Short mmCIF file of C-alpha atoms and ligand atoms in Angstrom, two decimals:
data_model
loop_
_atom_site.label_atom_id
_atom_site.label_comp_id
_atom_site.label_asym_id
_atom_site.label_seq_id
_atom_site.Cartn_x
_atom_site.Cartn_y
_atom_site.Cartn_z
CA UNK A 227 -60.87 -56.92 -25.10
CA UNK A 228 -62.71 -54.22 -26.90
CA UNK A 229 -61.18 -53.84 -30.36
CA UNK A 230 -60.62 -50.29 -31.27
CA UNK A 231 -61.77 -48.55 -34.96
CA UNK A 232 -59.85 -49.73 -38.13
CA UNK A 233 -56.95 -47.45 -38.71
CA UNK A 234 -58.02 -44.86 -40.80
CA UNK A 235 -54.54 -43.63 -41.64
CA UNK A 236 -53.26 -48.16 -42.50
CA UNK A 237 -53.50 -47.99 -45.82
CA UNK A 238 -51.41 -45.40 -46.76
CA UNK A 239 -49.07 -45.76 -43.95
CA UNK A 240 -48.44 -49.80 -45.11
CA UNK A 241 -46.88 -50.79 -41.02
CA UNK A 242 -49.96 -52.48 -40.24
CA UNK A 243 -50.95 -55.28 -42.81
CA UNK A 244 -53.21 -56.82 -40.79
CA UNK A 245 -55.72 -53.82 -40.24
CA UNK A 246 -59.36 -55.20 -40.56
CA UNK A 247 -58.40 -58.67 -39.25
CA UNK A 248 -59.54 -59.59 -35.80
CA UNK A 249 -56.58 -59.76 -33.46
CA UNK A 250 -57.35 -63.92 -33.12
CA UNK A 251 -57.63 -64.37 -36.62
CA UNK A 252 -54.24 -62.47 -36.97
CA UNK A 253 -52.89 -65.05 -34.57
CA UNK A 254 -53.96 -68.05 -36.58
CA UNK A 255 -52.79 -66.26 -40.01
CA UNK A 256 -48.89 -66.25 -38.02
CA UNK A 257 -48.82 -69.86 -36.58
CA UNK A 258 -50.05 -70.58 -40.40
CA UNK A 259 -46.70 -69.03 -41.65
CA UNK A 260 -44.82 -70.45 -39.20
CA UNK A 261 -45.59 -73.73 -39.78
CA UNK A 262 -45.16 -73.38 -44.05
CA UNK A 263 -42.15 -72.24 -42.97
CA UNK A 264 -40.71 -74.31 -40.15
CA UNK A 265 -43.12 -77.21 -39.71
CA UNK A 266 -40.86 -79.48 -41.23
CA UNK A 267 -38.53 -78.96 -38.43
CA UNK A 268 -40.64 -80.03 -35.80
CA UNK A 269 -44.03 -79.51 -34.06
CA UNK A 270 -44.67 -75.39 -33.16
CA UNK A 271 -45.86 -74.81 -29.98
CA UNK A 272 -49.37 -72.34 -29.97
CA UNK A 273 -48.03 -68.50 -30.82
CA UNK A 274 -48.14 -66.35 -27.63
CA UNK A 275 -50.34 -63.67 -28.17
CA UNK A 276 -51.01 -60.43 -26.58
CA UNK A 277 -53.86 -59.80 -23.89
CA UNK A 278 -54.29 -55.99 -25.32
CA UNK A 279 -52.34 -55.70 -28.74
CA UNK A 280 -52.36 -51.96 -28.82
CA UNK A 281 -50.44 -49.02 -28.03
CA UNK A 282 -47.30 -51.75 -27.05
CA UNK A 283 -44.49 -49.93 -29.43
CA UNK A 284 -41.73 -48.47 -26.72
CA UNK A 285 -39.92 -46.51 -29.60
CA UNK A 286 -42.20 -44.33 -31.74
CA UNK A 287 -40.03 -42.60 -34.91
CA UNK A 288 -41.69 -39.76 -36.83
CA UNK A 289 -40.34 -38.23 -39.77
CA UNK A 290 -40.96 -34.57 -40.18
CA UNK A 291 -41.52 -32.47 -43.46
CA UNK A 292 -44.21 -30.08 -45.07
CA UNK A 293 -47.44 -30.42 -46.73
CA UNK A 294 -48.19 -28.37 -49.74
CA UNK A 295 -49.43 -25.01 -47.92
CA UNK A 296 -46.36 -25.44 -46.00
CA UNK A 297 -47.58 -26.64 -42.82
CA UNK A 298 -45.03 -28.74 -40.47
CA UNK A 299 -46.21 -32.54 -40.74
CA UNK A 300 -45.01 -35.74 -38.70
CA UNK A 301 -45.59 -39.14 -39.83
CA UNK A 302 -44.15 -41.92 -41.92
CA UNK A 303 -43.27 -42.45 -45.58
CA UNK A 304 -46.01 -44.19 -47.41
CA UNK A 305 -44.86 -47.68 -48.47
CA UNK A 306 -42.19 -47.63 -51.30
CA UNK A 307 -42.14 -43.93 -51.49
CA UNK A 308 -40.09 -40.63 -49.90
CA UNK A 309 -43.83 -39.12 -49.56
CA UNK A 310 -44.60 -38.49 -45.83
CA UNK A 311 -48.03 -39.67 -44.70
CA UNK A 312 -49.14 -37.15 -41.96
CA UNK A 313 -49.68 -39.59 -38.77
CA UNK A 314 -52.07 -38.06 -36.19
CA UNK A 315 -52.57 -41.24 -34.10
CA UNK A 316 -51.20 -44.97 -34.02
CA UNK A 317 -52.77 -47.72 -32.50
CA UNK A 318 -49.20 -49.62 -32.21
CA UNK A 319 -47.31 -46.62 -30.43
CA UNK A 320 -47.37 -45.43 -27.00
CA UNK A 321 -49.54 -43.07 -26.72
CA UNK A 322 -47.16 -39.87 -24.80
CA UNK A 323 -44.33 -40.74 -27.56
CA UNK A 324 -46.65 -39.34 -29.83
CA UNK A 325 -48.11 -36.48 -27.93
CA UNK A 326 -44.65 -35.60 -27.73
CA UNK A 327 -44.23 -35.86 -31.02
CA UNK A 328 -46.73 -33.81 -31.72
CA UNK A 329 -45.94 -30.81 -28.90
CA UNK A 330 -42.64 -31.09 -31.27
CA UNK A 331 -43.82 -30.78 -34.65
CA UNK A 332 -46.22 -27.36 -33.13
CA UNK A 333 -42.87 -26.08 -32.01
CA UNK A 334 -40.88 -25.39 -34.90
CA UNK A 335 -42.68 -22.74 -36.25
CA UNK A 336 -42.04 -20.35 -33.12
CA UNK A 337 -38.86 -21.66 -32.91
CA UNK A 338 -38.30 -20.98 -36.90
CA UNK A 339 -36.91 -24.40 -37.12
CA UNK A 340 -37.10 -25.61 -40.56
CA UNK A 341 -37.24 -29.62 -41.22
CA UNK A 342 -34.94 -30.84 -43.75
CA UNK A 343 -35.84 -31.27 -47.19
CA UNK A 344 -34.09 -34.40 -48.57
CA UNK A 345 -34.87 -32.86 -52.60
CA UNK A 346 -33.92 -29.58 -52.09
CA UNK A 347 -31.23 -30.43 -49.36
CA UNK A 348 -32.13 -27.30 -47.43
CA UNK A 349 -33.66 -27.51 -43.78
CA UNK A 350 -32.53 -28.79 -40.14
CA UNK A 351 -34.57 -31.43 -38.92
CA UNK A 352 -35.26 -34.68 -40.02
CA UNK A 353 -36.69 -36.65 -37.56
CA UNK A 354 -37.47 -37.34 -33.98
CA UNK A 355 -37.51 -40.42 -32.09
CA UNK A 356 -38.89 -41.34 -28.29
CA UNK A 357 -37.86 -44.12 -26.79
CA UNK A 358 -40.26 -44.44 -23.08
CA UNK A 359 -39.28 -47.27 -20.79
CA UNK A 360 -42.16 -48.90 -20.14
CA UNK A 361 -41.30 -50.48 -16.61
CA UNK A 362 -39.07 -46.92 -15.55
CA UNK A 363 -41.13 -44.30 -17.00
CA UNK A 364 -38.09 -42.64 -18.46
CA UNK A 365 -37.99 -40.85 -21.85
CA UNK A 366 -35.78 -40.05 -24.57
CA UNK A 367 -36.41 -37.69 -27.14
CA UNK A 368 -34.10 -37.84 -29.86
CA UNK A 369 -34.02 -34.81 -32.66
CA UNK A 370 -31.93 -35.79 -35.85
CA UNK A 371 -31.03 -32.78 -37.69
CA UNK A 372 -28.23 -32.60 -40.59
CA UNK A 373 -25.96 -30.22 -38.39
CA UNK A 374 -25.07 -30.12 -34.66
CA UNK A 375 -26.02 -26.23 -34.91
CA UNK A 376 -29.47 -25.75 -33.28
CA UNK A 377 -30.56 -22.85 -32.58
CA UNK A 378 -31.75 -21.75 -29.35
CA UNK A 379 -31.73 -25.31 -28.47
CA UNK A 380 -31.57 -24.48 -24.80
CA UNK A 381 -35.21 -22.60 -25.22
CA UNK A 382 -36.19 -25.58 -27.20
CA UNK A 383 -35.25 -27.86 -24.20
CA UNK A 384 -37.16 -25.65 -21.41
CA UNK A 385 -40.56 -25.42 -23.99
CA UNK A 386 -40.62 -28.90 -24.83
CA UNK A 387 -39.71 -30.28 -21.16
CA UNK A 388 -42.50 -27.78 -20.11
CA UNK A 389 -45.20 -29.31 -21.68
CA UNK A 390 -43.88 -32.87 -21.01
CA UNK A 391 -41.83 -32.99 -17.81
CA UNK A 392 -41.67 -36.46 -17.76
CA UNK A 393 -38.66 -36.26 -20.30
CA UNK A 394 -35.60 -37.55 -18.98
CA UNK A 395 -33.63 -36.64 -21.45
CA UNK A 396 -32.92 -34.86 -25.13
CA UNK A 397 -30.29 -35.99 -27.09
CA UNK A 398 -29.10 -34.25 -30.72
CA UNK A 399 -28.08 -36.71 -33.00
CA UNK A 400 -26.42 -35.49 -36.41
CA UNK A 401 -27.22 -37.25 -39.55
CA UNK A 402 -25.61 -35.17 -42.45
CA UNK A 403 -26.03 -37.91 -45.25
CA UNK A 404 -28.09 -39.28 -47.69
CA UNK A 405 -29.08 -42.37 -46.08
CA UNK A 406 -32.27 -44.38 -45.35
CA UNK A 407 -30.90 -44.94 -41.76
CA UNK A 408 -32.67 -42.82 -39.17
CA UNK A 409 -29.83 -42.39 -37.22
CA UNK A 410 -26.39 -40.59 -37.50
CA UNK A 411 -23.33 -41.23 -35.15
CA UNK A 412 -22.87 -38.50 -33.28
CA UNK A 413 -25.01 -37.84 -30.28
CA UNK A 414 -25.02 -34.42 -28.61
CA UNK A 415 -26.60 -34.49 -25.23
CA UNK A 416 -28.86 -31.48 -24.41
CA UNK A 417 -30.44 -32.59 -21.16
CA UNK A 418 -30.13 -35.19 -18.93
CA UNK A 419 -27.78 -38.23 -18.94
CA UNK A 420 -28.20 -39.17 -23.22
CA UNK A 421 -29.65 -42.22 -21.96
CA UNK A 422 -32.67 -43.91 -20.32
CA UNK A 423 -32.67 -47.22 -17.95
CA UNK A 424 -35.33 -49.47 -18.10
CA UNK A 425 -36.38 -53.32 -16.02
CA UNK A 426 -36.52 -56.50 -17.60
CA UNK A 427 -36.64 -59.95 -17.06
CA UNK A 428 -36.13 -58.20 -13.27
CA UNK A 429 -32.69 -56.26 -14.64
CA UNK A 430 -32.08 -53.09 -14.88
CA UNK A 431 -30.84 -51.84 -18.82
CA UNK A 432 -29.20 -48.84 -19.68
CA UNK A 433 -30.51 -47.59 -23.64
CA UNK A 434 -28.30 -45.32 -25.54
CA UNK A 435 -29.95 -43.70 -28.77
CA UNK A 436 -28.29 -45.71 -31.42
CA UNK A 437 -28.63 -49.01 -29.14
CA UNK A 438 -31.04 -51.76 -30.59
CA UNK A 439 -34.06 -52.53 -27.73
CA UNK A 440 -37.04 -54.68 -28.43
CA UNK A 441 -40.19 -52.51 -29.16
CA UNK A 442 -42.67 -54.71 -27.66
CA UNK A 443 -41.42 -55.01 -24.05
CA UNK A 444 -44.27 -57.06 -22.81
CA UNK A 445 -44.03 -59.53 -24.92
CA UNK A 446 -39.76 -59.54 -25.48
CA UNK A 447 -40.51 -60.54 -21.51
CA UNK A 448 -42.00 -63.66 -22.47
CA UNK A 449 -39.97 -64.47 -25.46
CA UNK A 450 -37.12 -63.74 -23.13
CA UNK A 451 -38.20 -66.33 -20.97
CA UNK A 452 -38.35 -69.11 -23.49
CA UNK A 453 -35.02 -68.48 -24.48
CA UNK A 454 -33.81 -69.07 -20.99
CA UNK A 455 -36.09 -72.01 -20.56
CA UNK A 456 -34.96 -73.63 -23.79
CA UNK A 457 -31.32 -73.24 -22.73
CA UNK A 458 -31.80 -75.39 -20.22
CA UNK A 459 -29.15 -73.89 -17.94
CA UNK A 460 -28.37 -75.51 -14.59
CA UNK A 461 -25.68 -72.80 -13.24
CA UNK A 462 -22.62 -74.29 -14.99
CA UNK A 463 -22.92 -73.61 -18.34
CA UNK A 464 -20.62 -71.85 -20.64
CA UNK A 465 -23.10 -69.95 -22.75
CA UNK A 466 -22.47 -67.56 -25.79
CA UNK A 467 -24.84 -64.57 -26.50
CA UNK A 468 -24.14 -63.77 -29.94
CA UNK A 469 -25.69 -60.61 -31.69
CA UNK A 470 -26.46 -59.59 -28.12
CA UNK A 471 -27.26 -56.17 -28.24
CA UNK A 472 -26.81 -54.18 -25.00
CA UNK A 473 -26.75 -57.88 -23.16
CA UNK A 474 -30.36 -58.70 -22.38
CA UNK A 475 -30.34 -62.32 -22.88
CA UNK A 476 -27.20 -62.54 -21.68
CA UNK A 477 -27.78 -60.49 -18.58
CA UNK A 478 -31.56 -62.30 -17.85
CA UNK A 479 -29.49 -66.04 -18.17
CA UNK A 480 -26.35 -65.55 -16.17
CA UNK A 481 -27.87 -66.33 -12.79
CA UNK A 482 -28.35 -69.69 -14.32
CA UNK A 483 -25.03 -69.65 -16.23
CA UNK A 484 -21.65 -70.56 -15.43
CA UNK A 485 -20.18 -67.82 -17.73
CA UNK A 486 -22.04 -65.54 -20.11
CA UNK A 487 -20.00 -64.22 -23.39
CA UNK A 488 -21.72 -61.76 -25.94
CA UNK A 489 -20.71 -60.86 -28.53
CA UNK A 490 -22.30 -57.89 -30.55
CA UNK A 491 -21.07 -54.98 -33.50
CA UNK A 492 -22.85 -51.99 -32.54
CA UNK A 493 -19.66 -50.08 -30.45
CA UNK A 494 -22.81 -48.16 -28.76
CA UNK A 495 -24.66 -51.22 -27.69
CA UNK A 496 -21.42 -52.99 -26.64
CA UNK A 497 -20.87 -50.08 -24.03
CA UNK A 498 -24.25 -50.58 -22.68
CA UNK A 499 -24.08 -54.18 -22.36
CA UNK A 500 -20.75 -53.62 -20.01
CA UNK A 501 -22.53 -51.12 -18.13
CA UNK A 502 -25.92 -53.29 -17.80
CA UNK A 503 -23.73 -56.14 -16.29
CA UNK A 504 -21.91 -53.81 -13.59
CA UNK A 505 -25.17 -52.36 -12.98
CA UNK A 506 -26.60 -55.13 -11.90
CA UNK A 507 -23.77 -56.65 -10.22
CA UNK A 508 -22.97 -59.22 -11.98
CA UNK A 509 -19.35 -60.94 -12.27
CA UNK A 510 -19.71 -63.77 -14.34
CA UNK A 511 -20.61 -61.68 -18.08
CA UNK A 512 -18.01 -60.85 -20.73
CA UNK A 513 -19.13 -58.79 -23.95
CA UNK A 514 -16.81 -58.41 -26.79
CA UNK A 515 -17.60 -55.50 -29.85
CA UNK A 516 -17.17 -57.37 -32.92
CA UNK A 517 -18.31 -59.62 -36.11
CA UNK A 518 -20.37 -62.75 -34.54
CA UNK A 519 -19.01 -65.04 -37.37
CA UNK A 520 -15.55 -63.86 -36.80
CA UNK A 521 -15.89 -64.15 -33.14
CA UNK A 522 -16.89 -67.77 -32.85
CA UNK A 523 -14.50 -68.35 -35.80
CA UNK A 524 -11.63 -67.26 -33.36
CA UNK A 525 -13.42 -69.52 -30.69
CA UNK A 526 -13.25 -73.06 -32.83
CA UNK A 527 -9.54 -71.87 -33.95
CA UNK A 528 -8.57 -72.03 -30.46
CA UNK A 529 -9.97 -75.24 -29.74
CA UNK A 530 -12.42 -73.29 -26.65
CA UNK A 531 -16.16 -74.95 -25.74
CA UNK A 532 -19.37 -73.59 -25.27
CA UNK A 533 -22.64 -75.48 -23.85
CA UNK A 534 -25.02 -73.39 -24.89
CA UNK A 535 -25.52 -70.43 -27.69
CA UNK A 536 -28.08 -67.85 -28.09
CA UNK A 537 -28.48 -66.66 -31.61
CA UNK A 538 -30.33 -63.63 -32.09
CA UNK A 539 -29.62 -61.99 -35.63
CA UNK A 540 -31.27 -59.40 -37.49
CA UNK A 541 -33.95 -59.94 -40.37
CA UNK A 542 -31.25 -60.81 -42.54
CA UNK A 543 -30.15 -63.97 -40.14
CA UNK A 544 -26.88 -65.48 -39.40
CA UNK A 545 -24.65 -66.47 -42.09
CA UNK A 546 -21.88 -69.12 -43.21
CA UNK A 547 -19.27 -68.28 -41.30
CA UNK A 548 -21.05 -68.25 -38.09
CA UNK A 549 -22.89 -71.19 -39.23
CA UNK A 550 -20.45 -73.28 -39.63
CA UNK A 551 -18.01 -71.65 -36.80
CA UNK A 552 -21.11 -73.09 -34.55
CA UNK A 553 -21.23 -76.47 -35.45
CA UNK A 554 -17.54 -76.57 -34.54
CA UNK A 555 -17.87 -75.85 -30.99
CA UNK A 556 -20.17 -78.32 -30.81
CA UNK A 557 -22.30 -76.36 -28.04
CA UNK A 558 -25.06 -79.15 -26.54
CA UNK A 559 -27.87 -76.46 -27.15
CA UNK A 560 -28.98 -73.90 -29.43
CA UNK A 561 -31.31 -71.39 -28.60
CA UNK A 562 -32.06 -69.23 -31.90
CA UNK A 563 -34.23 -66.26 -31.90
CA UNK A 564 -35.46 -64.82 -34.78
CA UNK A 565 -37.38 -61.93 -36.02
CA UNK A 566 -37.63 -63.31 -39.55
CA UNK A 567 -39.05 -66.89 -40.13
CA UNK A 568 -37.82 -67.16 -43.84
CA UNK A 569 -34.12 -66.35 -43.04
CA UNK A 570 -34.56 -68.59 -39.78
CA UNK A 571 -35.83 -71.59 -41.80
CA UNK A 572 -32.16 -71.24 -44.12
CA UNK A 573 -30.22 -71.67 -41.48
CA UNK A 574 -32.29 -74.58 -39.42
CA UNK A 575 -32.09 -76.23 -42.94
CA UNK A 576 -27.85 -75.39 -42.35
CA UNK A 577 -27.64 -76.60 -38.80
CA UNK A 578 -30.23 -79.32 -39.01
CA UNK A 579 -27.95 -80.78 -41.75
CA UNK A 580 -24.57 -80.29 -39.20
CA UNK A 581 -25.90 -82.32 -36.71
CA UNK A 582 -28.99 -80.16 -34.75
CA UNK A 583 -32.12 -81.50 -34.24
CA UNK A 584 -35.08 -78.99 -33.23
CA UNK A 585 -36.75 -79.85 -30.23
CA UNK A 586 -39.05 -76.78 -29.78
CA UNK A 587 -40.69 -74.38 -31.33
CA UNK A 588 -42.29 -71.02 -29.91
CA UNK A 589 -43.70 -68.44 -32.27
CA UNK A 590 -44.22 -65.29 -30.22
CA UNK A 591 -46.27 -62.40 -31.19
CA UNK A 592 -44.50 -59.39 -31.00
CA UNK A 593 -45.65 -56.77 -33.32
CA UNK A 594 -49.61 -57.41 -33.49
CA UNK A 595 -51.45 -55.36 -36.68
CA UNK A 596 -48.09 -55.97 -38.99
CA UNK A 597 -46.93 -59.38 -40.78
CA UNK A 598 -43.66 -59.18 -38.60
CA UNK A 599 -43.16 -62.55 -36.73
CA UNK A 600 -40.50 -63.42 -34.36
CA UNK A 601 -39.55 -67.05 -33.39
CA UNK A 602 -37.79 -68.79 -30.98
CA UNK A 603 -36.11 -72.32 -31.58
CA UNK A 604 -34.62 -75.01 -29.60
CA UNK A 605 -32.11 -76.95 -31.32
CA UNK A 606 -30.13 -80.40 -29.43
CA UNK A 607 -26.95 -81.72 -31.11
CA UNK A 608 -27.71 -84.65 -32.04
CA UNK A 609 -24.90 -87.60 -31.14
CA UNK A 610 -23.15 -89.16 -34.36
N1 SAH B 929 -30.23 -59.89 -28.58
C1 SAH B 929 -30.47 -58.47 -28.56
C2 SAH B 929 -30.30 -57.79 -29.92
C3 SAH B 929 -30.95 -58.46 -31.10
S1 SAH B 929 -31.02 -57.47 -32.57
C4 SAH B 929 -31.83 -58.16 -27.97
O1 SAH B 929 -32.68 -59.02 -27.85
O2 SAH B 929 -32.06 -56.99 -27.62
C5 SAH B 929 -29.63 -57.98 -33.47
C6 SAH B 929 -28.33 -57.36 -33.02
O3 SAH B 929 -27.31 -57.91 -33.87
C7 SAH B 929 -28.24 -55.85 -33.15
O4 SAH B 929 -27.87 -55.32 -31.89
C8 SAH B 929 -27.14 -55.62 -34.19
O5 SAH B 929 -26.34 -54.49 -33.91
C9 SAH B 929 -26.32 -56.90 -34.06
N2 SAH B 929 -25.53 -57.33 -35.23
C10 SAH B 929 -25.83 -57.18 -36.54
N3 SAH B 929 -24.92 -57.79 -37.30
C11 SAH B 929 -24.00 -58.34 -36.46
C12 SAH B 929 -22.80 -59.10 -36.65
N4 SAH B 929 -22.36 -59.41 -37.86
N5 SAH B 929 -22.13 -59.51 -35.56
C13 SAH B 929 -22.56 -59.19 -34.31
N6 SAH B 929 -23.68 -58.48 -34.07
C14 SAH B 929 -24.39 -58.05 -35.13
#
């Protein structure tokens, strides 16, 4: 692999710590956290690296605002700041999502479109987002604006789907507060279905706007695919996908699953995941919208078993009352994925106390350039 040019743009932009560092020695650097982190848990397998670590971000999110002479600009806010750091290319994003991008930004001024001005509070857009399945070739473009007035957004739809035809679909999602969240609630369709589909794992997954997806599809794949094998499924299983999202794990493990229950908050995601199963024809998944902790709370209260649980949290990780909900049901296995080592290694210290041993270890590299690393951890209960 050839490595491309340090980012000229890294510093200032803050995503990519790990600028400057050959992608190997980045490697290294991650299994070296991993194992300050979790070593004492058990032995960690060799992190899973990427054969080209570039341009591997499905979801590429640009805010929009003005330089000083007034000029439209797209890019990112530079670390700890509301100061937007014109981005004209990223060697972590895929490559049309930012052409897009771009073809949007040049737009506004014909269109007279303003972009929002959080200071000021004055202005339309705030940001746009493109979500491209990698496998499908389908694309969302998603413009948040403050109000669901835009004007001559069917113009807008024709010029932008002109230059990029491959655009599947344009949704208008309102964000009218004050809010570090990119995202609003409501979602206006302006073309196309308001969703894309995209394969993996061999499934087919509908994505609405608001619906979490892994960025790095290549690599959630194999990560994916230790989950399953760490679950050690042999068809009869009753398994528990908690913070499942729009049901990939679940979906990917019921063929070797008795019965599949997620469980996940996001309303959005939740409708998704019931879709995704009937897509893909399968009988034998349940999803529930809801509190994880609650949910398995409910589950010891009534005395019900599960064999095997997938725990898949955000950064923040699980917390006491699922914790201790899950020791409760006593399920044989554990499979817990996590995008955050530090919050992972809390709750391994919980569970490992409750009767869990780990048995394995996989770091996974998911987000090459940055000092993000996700995990995925095999824990056995141990008999008492
Ligand atoms: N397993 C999925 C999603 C993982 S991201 C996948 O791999 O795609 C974590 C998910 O947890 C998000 O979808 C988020 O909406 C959900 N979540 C956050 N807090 C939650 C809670 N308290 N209970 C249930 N789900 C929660």
């Amino acid at each position: 692999m050839e490595p491309l040019e340090t980012c000229k743009t890294a510093k200032k932009c803050g995503g990519c710590r790990y600028q400057g560092i050959p992608y190997e020695e980045q490697l290294k650097q991650k299994e070296k956290q991993v194992g300050k982190l979790l070593s004492k848990y058990g032995k960690i397998s060799p992190i899973i690296g990427m054969e080209y670590p570039y341009y591997y971000r499905n979801k590429v999110h640009a805010i929009l605002g003005r330089d000083r002479k007034g000029n439209v600009i797209s890019g990112i806010y530079e670390a700890n700041t509301h100061r937007i750091v014109p981005v004209e290319e990223c060697q972590i994003e895929d490559k049309k999502s930012q052409a897009i991008i771009h073809t949007i930004r040049d737009m506004l001024k014909s269109f007279k479109i303003k972009t929002y001005d959080e200071d000021s509070d004055y202005g339309l857009l705030r940001h746009v987002l493109v979500r491209r399945g990698f496998h499908s070739g389908e694309i969302m473009v998603v413009l948040v604006a403050v109000s669901p007035i835009f004007p001559s957004k069917n113009n807008f739809v024709k010029a932008l789907r002109k230059e990029h035809p491959e655009i599947t679909t344009i949704v208008l999602n309102v964000n009218d507060k004050r809010t570090s969240m990119v995202l609003g609630e409501r979602n206006i369709t302006l073309y196309g279905p308001g969703f894309i589909k995209d394969t993996l794992c061999g499934k087919r997954f509908r994505i609405s706007p608001n619906s979490f997806y892994q960025v790095n599809p290549v690599q959630t794949e194999r990560l994916y695919r230790t989950a399953i094998r760490f679950a050690e499924l042999s068809g009869k299983e009753t398994v528990i996908d908690a913070y499942c999202g729009i049901g990939t794990i679940g979906i990917a493990a019921s063929e070797s699953a008795g019965t599949v229950t997620g469980i996940e908050l996001n309303r959005e995601a939740v409708r998704d995941a019931i879709l995704n199963a009937k897509e893909n024809q399968i009988k034998n998944v349940r999803f529930h919208q809801g509190d994880a902790g609650e949910f398995m709370e409910e589950m010891a209260a009534a005395g019900e078993h599960a064999d095997v649980v997938f725990m898949d949290p955000p950064r923040a990780g699980s917390d006491e009352k699922f914790l201790s909900s899950l020791v409760k049901l006593q399920p044989e296995r554990v499979v817990y994925i996590s995008c955050n080592p530090e919050t992972q290694a809390r709750d391994l210290q919980f569970l490992t106390r409750k009767g869990y041993g780990v048995r394995q270890i996989q770091p996974v590299d998911m987000f090459p350039w940055t000092d993000s690393i996700e995990c995925c951890v095999a824990l056995q209960r141990v008999d008492q």
